[in-house]
């Protein structure tokens, strides 16, 4: 139980830091929209929409591989760390060299039809490339911090990165103009080079924040030793390859619905429908943040305890707590959706339009719930070195996402995307459980976990549809659900929170 207590504490730290970081990052969106011309903001959005895909390729699944090989080579962790790092560093170097050769072509393609100069776009692209490379080089040092069980250090570095990004954006977009306007110290020098509302400052802010992160991680870099094992390198690539493809498939699952909404709907309504769907996604992100925080703590924990005598029972117990947590959060978000909808920015007319799509929220939330359980279940193919199953499962999810969106969007619009997301993630969850029990059995309490999931679905249906999103009735149902859960789990939960 003390082991699970430690895991819960680390997950709480990851969760709090993730929430704070996301909240700070959300501050930037209205600033960008209100400050930058629409066409220029579109370039920023277009470049960063590629970031998650490129980051996944550069990381090459090495995070998970690093955790697995630390577990396999407990007496040679330095070699595992070095091999993992130099693999990612090599990919980053190849990416840097290759993209810099085509900077001018990329800049010319982006600049076509827009007002900024060719030189400006060359600067944007170069900054973007450097950001991706620096972030890639930091992947394994961050993984080492997580593997060492130091969530506070991880969270502080991530928090300082976001804080620095926000601070520099505010300084470049608002601080310098005020200093020039009021002729404060250095204003004449700033006036010589400052460009009002220049999107380049956003890229520069992100690059400087990435470099700050690199500096903060120097203690981890200094622990690297020039030890490269080619045989281990080949084995690591064999392990990580399917994970890379699985990660790319996951990115497709997360983003393709929005692309297909734009393509499969008539041009006259596609932007509006996409905006409504995106607003619903923002509310559902509250559960996604918890799932992400859990993943940050769970992956290194699962690998580090793989050789423990009762590891299977520990994983099953963690699954039980996780299902309880996501079920309660699922019910809580739906019960308070009438409050959370005010997080969607805009004037009253736009808000009413966005709110017309709130029906997607329960569907998206259950999709994220299924995704979280799938991430929990995925430990079996990672520990048994059968990562190809991760490729198969995520591949099925990607195919379902593409097929269902392509077929049903023209008739059902964004509701088709919400259902496609739910079906894809739920299918991945079921496949992982079935194949996992066949290849690497873990004694999950299937009946109890299913009972919590079904109870949460019934509660959400009552709250959202039967009682028409009434806040008071919804929260009464939430309290009833939470108290019932606590009563059933009272012995386990009291033992978990009991002080030594």
Coordinates of C-alpha atoms in Angstrom, one line a residue:
X1 CA 0.0 0.0 0.0
X2 CA 2.9 2.4 0.7
X3 CA 4.0 1.9 -2.9
X4 CA 0.6 2.9 -4.2
X5 CA 0.6 5.9 -1.8
X6 CA 3.9 7.0 -3.3
X7 CA 2.5 6.6 -6.8
X8 CA -0.7 8.6 -5.9
X9 CA 1.4 11.4 -4.5
X10 CA 3.6 11.6 -7.6
X11 CA 0.5 11.6 -9.8
X12 CA -1.0 14.4 -7.8
X13 CA 2.1 16.5 -8.3
X14 CA 2.1 15.8 -12.1
X15 CA -1.6 16.6 -12.2
X16 CA -1.3 19.9 -10.3
X17 CA 1.6 21.1 -12.5
X18 CA -0.2 20.1 -15.7
X19 CA -3.3 22.0 -14.7
X20 CA -1.3 25.1 -13.8
X21 CA 0.8 24.9 -17.0
X22 CA -2.3 24.4 -19.2
X23 CA -4.0 27.4 -17.5
X24 CA -1.1 29.7 -18.1
X25 CA -0.9 28.5 -21.7
X26 CA -4.6 29.2 -22.2
X27 CA -3.9 32.9 -21.3
X28 CA -2.0 33.2 -24.6
X29 CA -4.8 32.2 -27.0
X30 CA -7.0 35.3 -26.5
X31 CA -3.8 37.5 -26.6
X32 CA -2.8 36.0 -30.0
X33 CA -6.3 36.3 -31.4
X34 CA -6.7 39.9 -30.3
X35 CA -3.2 41.1 -31.2
X36 CA -2.2 39.3 -34.5
X37 CA -3.9 39.7 -37.9
X38 CA -6.0 36.6 -38.8
X39 CA -3.8 35.5 -41.7
X40 CA -0.6 35.8 -39.6
X41 CA -2.1 33.9 -36.7
X42 CA -3.1 31.2 -39.2
X43 CA 0.6 30.7 -40.1
X44 CA 1.4 30.3 -36.4
X45 CA -1.4 27.8 -35.9
X46 CA -0.4 25.9 -39.1
X47 CA 3.2 25.5 -38.0
X48 CA 2.3 24.4 -34.5
X49 CA -0.3 21.9 -35.7
X50 CA 2.7 20.0 -37.1
X51 CA 4.6 20.1 -33.9
X52 CA 3.0 17.1 -32.2
X53 CA 3.6 14.9 -35.2
X54 CA 7.2 16.0 -35.7
X55 CA 7.9 15.7 -31.9
X56 CA 6.6 12.1 -32.0
X57 CA 8.8 11.2 -34.9
X58 CA 11.9 12.8 -33.3
X59 CA 11.3 11.1 -30.0
X60 CA 10.9 7.8 -31.9
X61 CA 9.1 6.1 -28.9
X62 CA 12.3 6.3 -26.9
X63 CA 10.6 7.5 -23.7
X64 CA 8.9 4.2 -23.3
X65 CA 11.9 2.3 -24.6
X66 CA 14.1 4.0 -22.0
X67 CA 11.8 3.0 -19.2
X68 CA 11.7 -0.6 -20.4
X69 CA 15.4 -1.0 -20.8
X70 CA 16.1 0.5 -17.4
X71 CA 14.0 -2.4 -16.1
X72 CA 15.9 -4.9 -18.3
X73 CA 19.4 -3.6 -17.6
X74 CA 19.2 -2.6 -13.9
X75 CA 23.0 -2.9 -13.5
X76 CA 23.8 -0.9 -16.6
X77 CA 21.5 2.1 -16.4
X78 CA 24.2 4.6 -17.7
X79 CA 24.4 2.7 -20.9
X80 CA 20.6 2.7 -21.3
X81 CA 20.5 6.4 -20.7
X82 CA 23.3 7.1 -23.1
X83 CA 21.9 4.9 -25.9
X84 CA 18.4 6.4 -25.6
X85 CA 19.7 10.0 -25.6
X86 CA 22.1 9.6 -28.5
X87 CA 19.5 7.9 -30.6
X88 CA 17.1 10.8 -30.2
X89 CA 20.0 13.3 -30.6
X90 CA 21.0 11.6 -33.8
X91 CA 17.5 11.9 -35.2
X92 CA 17.3 15.5 -34.1
X93 CA 20.6 16.2 -35.9
X94 CA 19.4 14.6 -39.1
X95 CA 16.2 16.6 -38.9
X96 CA 18.0 19.8 -38.3
X97 CA 20.4 19.2 -41.2
X98 CA 17.7 18.1 -43.6
X99 CA 15.2 20.9 -42.8
X100 CA 17.8 23.7 -42.9
X101 CA 18.6 22.6 -46.4
X102 CA 15.0 23.4 -47.4
X103 CA 14.3 26.4 -45.2
X104 CA 14.0 28.7 -48.2
X105 CA 11.5 26.4 -50.0
X106 CA 9.4 26.0 -46.8
X107 CA 9.5 29.8 -46.2
X108 CA 8.5 30.5 -49.8
X109 CA 5.5 28.1 -49.6
X110 CA 4.3 29.7 -46.3
X111 CA 4.8 33.2 -47.5
X112 CA 2.7 32.8 -50.7
X113 CA -0.4 35.1 -50.5
X114 CA 0.5 36.7 -47.1
X115 CA 1.8 40.1 -46.2
X116 CA 5.0 39.4 -44.3
X117 CA 8.3 39.4 -46.2
X118 CA 10.2 36.4 -47.3
X119 CA 12.9 37.1 -44.8
X120 CA 10.3 37.1 -42.0
X121 CA 9.1 33.6 -43.0
X122 CA 12.6 32.3 -43.2
X123 CA 13.1 33.5 -39.6
X124 CA 9.8 31.8 -38.5
X125 CA 10.8 28.5 -40.0
X126 CA 14.3 28.5 -38.6
X127 CA 13.0 29.3 -35.1
X128 CA 10.4 26.6 -35.4
X129 CA 13.1 24.0 -36.4
X130 CA 15.4 25.0 -33.6
X131 CA 12.5 24.7 -31.1
X132 CA 11.7 21.2 -32.2
X133 CA 15.3 20.1 -32.1
X134 CA 15.9 21.5 -28.6
X135 CA 12.7 20.0 -27.3
X136 CA 13.7 16.6 -28.8
X137 CA 17.1 16.7 -27.2
X138 CA 15.3 17.3 -23.8
X139 CA 13.0 14.3 -24.1
X140 CA 15.3 11.6 -22.5
X141 CA 16.6 13.9 -19.7
X142 CA 12.9 14.5 -18.8
X143 CA 12.3 10.8 -18.9
X144 CA 15.2 10.2 -16.6
X145 CA 13.8 12.6 -14.1
X146 CA 10.5 10.7 -14.2
X147 CA 12.3 7.4 -13.9
X148 CA 14.2 8.6 -10.9
X149 CA 10.8 9.4 -9.2
X150 CA 11.4 13.2 -9.1
X151 CA 8.0 14.6 -10.1
X152 CA 8.6 18.0 -8.3
X153 CA 11.8 18.7 -10.4
X154 CA 10.0 17.7 -13.6
X155 CA 7.0 19.9 -12.7
X156 CA 9.1 22.9 -11.8
X157 CA 11.1 22.8 -15.1
X158 CA 7.9 22.4 -17.1
X159 CA 6.2 25.2 -15.1
X160 CA 9.2 27.6 -15.6
X161 CA 9.1 26.9 -19.3
X162 CA 5.5 27.9 -19.6
X163 CA 5.9 30.9 -17.3
X164 CA 8.9 32.1 -19.4
X165 CA 6.9 31.7 -22.6
X166 CA 3.9 33.7 -21.2
X167 CA 6.2 36.3 -19.7
X168 CA 8.3 36.8 -22.9
X169 CA 5.1 37.0 -25.1
X170 CA 3.6 39.7 -22.8
X171 CA 7.0 41.6 -22.8
X172 CA 7.4 41.5 -26.6
X173 CA 3.7 42.2 -27.6
X174 CA 2.8 44.7 -24.8
X175 CA 5.8 45.5 -22.6
X176 CA 8.1 47.0 -25.3
X177 CA 5.3 49.1 -26.9
X178 CA 4.5 50.6 -23.5
X179 CA 8.2 51.3 -22.8
X180 CA 8.5 53.1 -26.2
X181 CA 5.3 55.0 -25.7
X182 CA 6.3 56.3 -22.3
X183 CA 9.9 56.7 -23.3
X184 CA 11.3 54.5 -20.5
X185 CA 14.9 53.3 -20.2
X186 CA 16.2 51.9 -23.5
X187 CA 13.2 53.0 -25.5
X188 CA 15.3 54.6 -28.3
X189 CA 17.3 51.4 -28.8
X190 CA 14.1 49.3 -28.8
X191 CA 12.4 51.6 -31.3
X192 CA 15.2 50.9 -33.8
X193 CA 14.4 47.2 -34.2
X194 CA 11.0 46.6 -32.7
X195 CA 8.2 45.5 -35.1
X196 CA 4.7 45.9 -33.7
X197 CA 2.5 42.8 -33.7
X198 CA 5.2 40.7 -35.3
X199 CA 4.5 36.9 -35.0
X200 CA 8.3 36.3 -35.0
X201 CA 8.3 37.3 -31.3
X202 CA 6.0 34.3 -30.5
X203 CA 8.5 31.9 -32.1
X204 CA 11.4 33.7 -30.4
X205 CA 9.7 33.5 -27.0
X206 CA 9.2 29.7 -27.5
X207 CA 12.8 29.2 -28.6
X208 CA 14.1 31.1 -25.6
X209 CA 11.9 29.1 -23.3
X210 CA 13.1 25.8 -24.8
X211 CA 16.7 27.0 -24.4
X212 CA 16.0 27.8 -20.7
X213 CA 14.6 24.3 -20.3
X214 CA 17.8 22.9 -21.8
X215 CA 19.9 25.0 -19.3
X216 CA 17.7 23.8 -16.4
X217 CA 18.3 20.2 -17.5
X218 CA 22.1 20.6 -17.7
X219 CA 22.6 18.4 -14.5
X220 CA 20.9 15.6 -16.3
X221 CA 23.1 16.1 -19.4
X222 CA 26.2 16.1 -17.3
X223 CA 25.3 12.5 -16.1
X224 CA 25.6 11.2 -19.7
X225 CA 28.5 9.0 -20.5
X226 CA 29.9 8.3 -23.9
X227 CA 28.9 4.7 -23.9
X228 CA 27.2 3.4 -27.0
X229 CA 26.2 -0.2 -27.4
X230 CA 25.3 -1.0 -31.0
X231 CA 23.6 -4.3 -30.2
X232 CA 21.5 -2.6 -27.5
X233 CA 20.8 0.2 -30.0
X234 CA 19.4 -2.3 -32.6
X235 CA 17.2 -3.9 -29.9
X236 CA 15.9 -0.6 -28.7
X237 CA 14.9 0.4 -32.3
X238 CA 13.1 -2.9 -32.7
X239 CA 11.2 -2.2 -29.5
X240 CA 10.5 1.5 -30.2
X241 CA 9.6 1.2 -33.9
X242 CA 6.0 0.0 -33.3
X243 CA 5.6 2.5 -30.5
X244 CA 6.5 5.3 -32.9
X245 CA 3.9 4.1 -35.4
X246 CA 1.4 3.7 -32.5
X247 CA 2.1 7.3 -31.3
X248 CA 1.5 8.6 -34.8
X249 CA -1.7 6.7 -35.1
X250 CA -2.8 8.2 -31.7
X251 CA -2.0 11.7 -33.1
X252 CA -4.2 10.8 -36.1
X253 CA -7.0 9.8 -33.7
X254 CA -6.7 13.1 -31.9
X255 CA -6.5 15.5 -34.9
X256 CA -7.9 13.9 -38.0
X257 CA -11.6 14.5 -37.0
X258 CA -11.0 18.3 -37.2
X259 CA -9.3 18.0 -40.6
X260 CA -12.1 15.9 -42.0
X261 CA -14.8 18.2 -40.6
X262 CA -13.2 20.9 -42.7
X263 CA -12.9 18.7 -45.8
X264 CA -16.2 16.8 -45.7
X265 CA -18.6 19.6 -44.9
X266 CA -19.7 22.3 -47.3
X267 CA -17.4 25.3 -47.2
X268 CA -20.2 27.6 -46.2
X269 CA -20.6 25.9 -42.8
X270 CA -17.4 24.0 -42.2
X271 CA -15.7 26.7 -40.2
X272 CA -18.7 27.2 -38.0
X273 CA -19.2 23.5 -37.3
X274 CA -15.5 23.0 -36.6
X275 CA -15.6 25.9 -34.1
X276 CA -18.6 24.4 -32.3
X277 CA -16.8 21.0 -32.1
X278 CA -13.6 22.6 -30.9
X279 CA -15.4 24.4 -28.1
X280 CA -16.8 21.0 -26.9
X281 CA -13.3 19.6 -27.1
X282 CA -12.0 22.3 -24.8
X283 CA -14.5 21.3 -22.0
X284 CA -13.6 17.6 -22.4
X285 CA -9.9 18.5 -22.1
X286 CA -10.4 18.7 -18.3
X287 CA -10.5 14.9 -18.2
X288 CA -7.7 14.7 -20.7
X289 CA -5.5 16.6 -18.4
X290 CA -6.0 14.1 -15.6
X291 CA -5.3 11.2 -18.0
X292 CA -2.0 12.9 -19.1
X293 CA -1.0 13.5 -15.5
X294 CA -1.6 9.8 -14.7
X295 CA 0.5 8.7 -17.7
X296 CA 3.4 10.8 -16.6
X297 CA 3.5 9.0 -13.3
X298 CA 2.3 5.6 -14.4
X299 CA 4.7 4.7 -17.1
X300 CA 8.0 4.8 -15.1
X301 CA 6.2 3.3 -12.1
X302 CA 4.9 0.3 -14.0
X303 CA 8.3 -0.5 -15.4
X304 CA 10.2 0.0 -12.2
X305 CA 7.9 -2.4 -10.4
X306 CA 7.7 -5.1 -13.1
X307 CA 10.0 -7.5 -11.2
X308 CA 8.2 -7.1 -7.9
X309 CA 6.6 -10.2 -6.5
X310 CA 3.1 -8.8 -6.5
X311 CA 3.3 -6.5 -9.5
X312 CA 0.2 -7.9 -11.1
X313 CA -1.9 -7.2 -8.0
X314 CA -0.4 -3.7 -7.7
X315 CA -1.3 -2.9 -11.4
X316 CA -4.8 -4.2 -10.8
X317 CA -5.3 -2.1 -7.7
X318 CA -4.0 1.0 -9.5
X319 CA -6.5 0.3 -12.3
X320 CA -9.3 0.1 -9.8
X321 CA -8.4 3.5 -8.3
X322 CA -7.9 5.0 -11.8
X323 CA -11.4 3.8 -13.0
X324 CA -12.9 5.3 -9.8
X325 CA -11.1 8.6 -10.3
X326 CA -12.0 9.0 -14.0
X327 CA -15.6 7.9 -13.4
X328 CA -16.0 10.6 -10.7
X329 CA -14.4 13.2 -12.9
X330 CA -16.6 12.2 -15.9
X331 CA -19.7 12.6 -13.8
X332 CA -18.4 15.9 -12.2
X333 CA -17.7 17.6 -15.5
X334 CA -21.1 16.7 -17.0
X335 CA -22.9 17.8 -13.8
X336 CA -21.2 21.2 -14.0
X337 CA -21.2 21.6 -17.8
X338 CA -23.5 24.6 -17.5
X339 CA -20.7 26.4 -15.5
X340 CA -17.8 25.1 -17.5
X341 CA -19.3 26.3 -20.8
X342 CA -18.4 29.8 -19.8
X343 CA -14.8 28.9 -20.3
X344 CA -15.6 29.2 -24.0
X345 CA -14.6 32.7 -25.0
X346 CA -16.6 35.0 -27.3
X347 CA -19.5 37.5 -27.4
X348 CA -23.0 36.3 -26.4
X349 CA -24.0 35.4 -30.0
X350 CA -20.9 33.3 -30.6
X351 CA -21.3 31.6 -27.2
X352 CA -24.9 30.6 -27.9
X353 CA -23.6 29.1 -31.1
X354 CA -20.8 27.2 -29.4
X355 CA -23.2 26.0 -26.6
X356 CA -25.4 24.4 -29.2
X357 CA -22.8 21.7 -29.5
X358 CA -22.6 20.7 -25.8
X359 CA -24.1 17.3 -26.7
X360 CA -20.6 16.2 -27.8
X361 CA -19.1 16.7 -24.3
X362 CA -20.3 13.4 -22.7
X363 CA -19.3 11.5 -25.8
X364 CA -15.8 13.0 -25.9
X365 CA -15.4 12.5 -22.1
X366 CA -16.2 8.8 -22.3
X367 CA -13.7 8.6 -25.2
X368 CA -11.0 10.1 -22.9
X369 CA -12.1 7.7 -20.1
X370 CA -11.6 4.8 -22.5
X371 CA -8.3 6.2 -23.7
X372 CA -7.1 6.5 -20.1
X373 CA -8.0 2.9 -19.3
X374 CA -6.3 1.8 -22.5
X375 CA -3.1 3.6 -21.5
X376 CA -3.3 1.8 -18.1
X377 CA -3.9 -1.6 -19.9
X378 CA -1.1 -1.0 -22.4
X379 CA 1.5 -2.0 -19.7
X380 CA 1.1 -5.6 -20.8
X381 CA 2.6 -5.3 -24.3
X382 CA 5.3 -2.9 -23.1
X383 CA 6.5 -5.2 -20.3
X384 CA 6.3 -8.4 -22.4
X385 CA 8.3 -6.7 -25.3
X386 CA 5.3 -7.2 -27.7
X387 CA 5.0 -3.6 -28.7
X388 CA 3.7 -4.7 -32.1
X389 CA 0.3 -5.1 -30.4
X390 CA 0.4 -1.4 -29.6
X391 CA 0.8 -0.8 -33.4
X392 CA -2.1 -3.1 -34.2
X393 CA -4.4 -1.6 -31.6
X394 CA -3.7 2.0 -32.4
X395 CA -3.9 1.1 -36.1
X396 CA -7.4 -0.2 -35.6
X397 CA -8.3 3.0 -33.8
X398 CA -6.9 5.2 -36.6
X399 CA -8.8 3.2 -39.2
X400 CA -12.1 3.5 -37.3
X401 CA -11.5 7.3 -36.8
X402 CA -10.8 7.8 -40.6
X403 CA -13.7 5.5 -41.8
X404 CA -16.4 6.7 -39.4
X405 CA -15.6 10.4 -39.9
X406 CA -15.4 10.1 -43.7
X407 CA -18.7 8.2 -44.0
X408 CA -20.8 10.0 -41.4
X409 CA -19.6 13.6 -41.2
X410 CA -21.6 14.7 -44.3
X411 CA -24.8 13.7 -42.7
X412 CA -24.2 14.1 -38.9
X413 CA -21.5 16.8 -38.9
X414 CA -19.5 17.1 -35.6
X415 CA -21.7 14.5 -33.8
X416 CA -20.2 11.9 -36.1
X417 CA -16.7 13.0 -35.0
X418 CA -17.6 12.7 -31.3
X419 CA -19.1 9.2 -31.8
X420 CA -16.1 8.2 -33.9
X421 CA -13.7 9.3 -31.2
X422 CA -15.7 7.3 -28.6
X423 CA -15.9 4.2 -30.7
X424 CA -12.2 4.3 -31.6
X425 CA -11.0 4.6 -28.1
X426 CA -13.5 2.2 -26.6
X427 CA -12.5 -0.4 -29.2
X428 CA -8.8 0.1 -28.4
X429 CA -9.6 -0.4 -24.7
X430 CA -11.4 -3.6 -25.3
X431 CA -8.8 -5.0 -27.7
X432 CA -6.0 -4.2 -25.3
X433 CA -7.8 -6.0 -22.4
X434 CA -8.6 -9.1 -24.5
X435 CA -5.2 -9.5 -26.0
X436 CA -3.5 -8.6 -22.7
X437 CA -5.3 -11.2 -20.7
X438 CA -4.3 -13.8 -23.3
X439 CA -0.6 -12.8 -23.6
X440 CA 0.3 -11.2 -20.2
X441 CA -2.5 -11.9 -17.7
X442 CA -3.0 -9.2 -14.9
X443 CA -5.8 -9.9 -12.4
X444 CA -8.0 -6.9 -13.0
X445 CA -11.3 -6.8 -11.2
X446 CA -13.3 -6.7 -14.4
X447 CA -16.8 -6.8 -12.7
X448 CA -16.1 -4.0 -10.3
X449 CA -14.5 -1.8 -12.9
X450 CA -17.3 -2.4 -15.3
X451 CA -19.8 -1.6 -12.6
X452 CA -18.2 1.8 -11.9
X453 CA -18.1 2.6 -15.6
X454 CA -21.8 1.6 -16.2
X455 CA -22.9 3.5 -13.1
X456 CA -21.1 6.6 -14.3
X457 CA -22.7 6.4 -17.7
X458 CA -26.2 6.0 -16.2
X459 CA -25.5 9.0 -13.9
X460 CA -24.3 11.1 -16.8
X461 CA -27.3 10.2 -18.9
X462 CA -29.7 11.2 -16.1
X463 CA -27.8 14.4 -15.4
X464 CA -27.4 15.5 -19.0
X465 CA -30.5 14.2 -20.8
X466 CA -33.2 13.3 -18.3
X467 CA -32.7 16.4 -16.0
X468 CA -31.5 18.6 -18.9
X469 CA -28.2 19.7 -17.4
X470 CA -29.8 21.1 -14.2
X471 CA -26.8 22.1 -12.0
X472 CA -28.4 21.3 -8.7
X473 CA -29.8 17.9 -9.7
X474 CA -26.5 17.1 -11.5
X475 CA -24.4 17.8 -8.5
X476 CA -26.8 15.9 -6.2
X477 CA -26.3 12.9 -8.5
X478 CA -22.5 13.5 -8.4
X479 CA -22.5 13.5 -4.6
X480 CA -24.6 10.4 -4.5
X481 CA -22.3 8.7 -7.0
X482 CA -19.2 9.7 -5.0
X483 CA -20.6 8.7 -1.6
X484 CA -21.7 5.3 -3.0
X485 CA -18.3 4.8 -4.4
X486 CA -16.6 5.8 -1.2
X487 CA -18.9 3.4 0.8
X488 CA -18.0 0.5 -1.5
X489 CA -14.3 1.3 -1.3
X490 CA -14.1 2.7 2.2
X491 CA -11.7 0.1 3.6
X492 CA -9.3 0.4 0.7
X493 CA -9.5 4.2 0.6
X494 CA -9.1 4.7 4.3
X495 CA -6.0 2.4 4.2
X496 CA -4.6 4.4 1.3
X497 CA -5.0 7.8 3.0
X498 CA -4.1 6.5 6.5
X499 CA -0.9 8.0 7.9
X500 CA 1.9 5.7 8.9

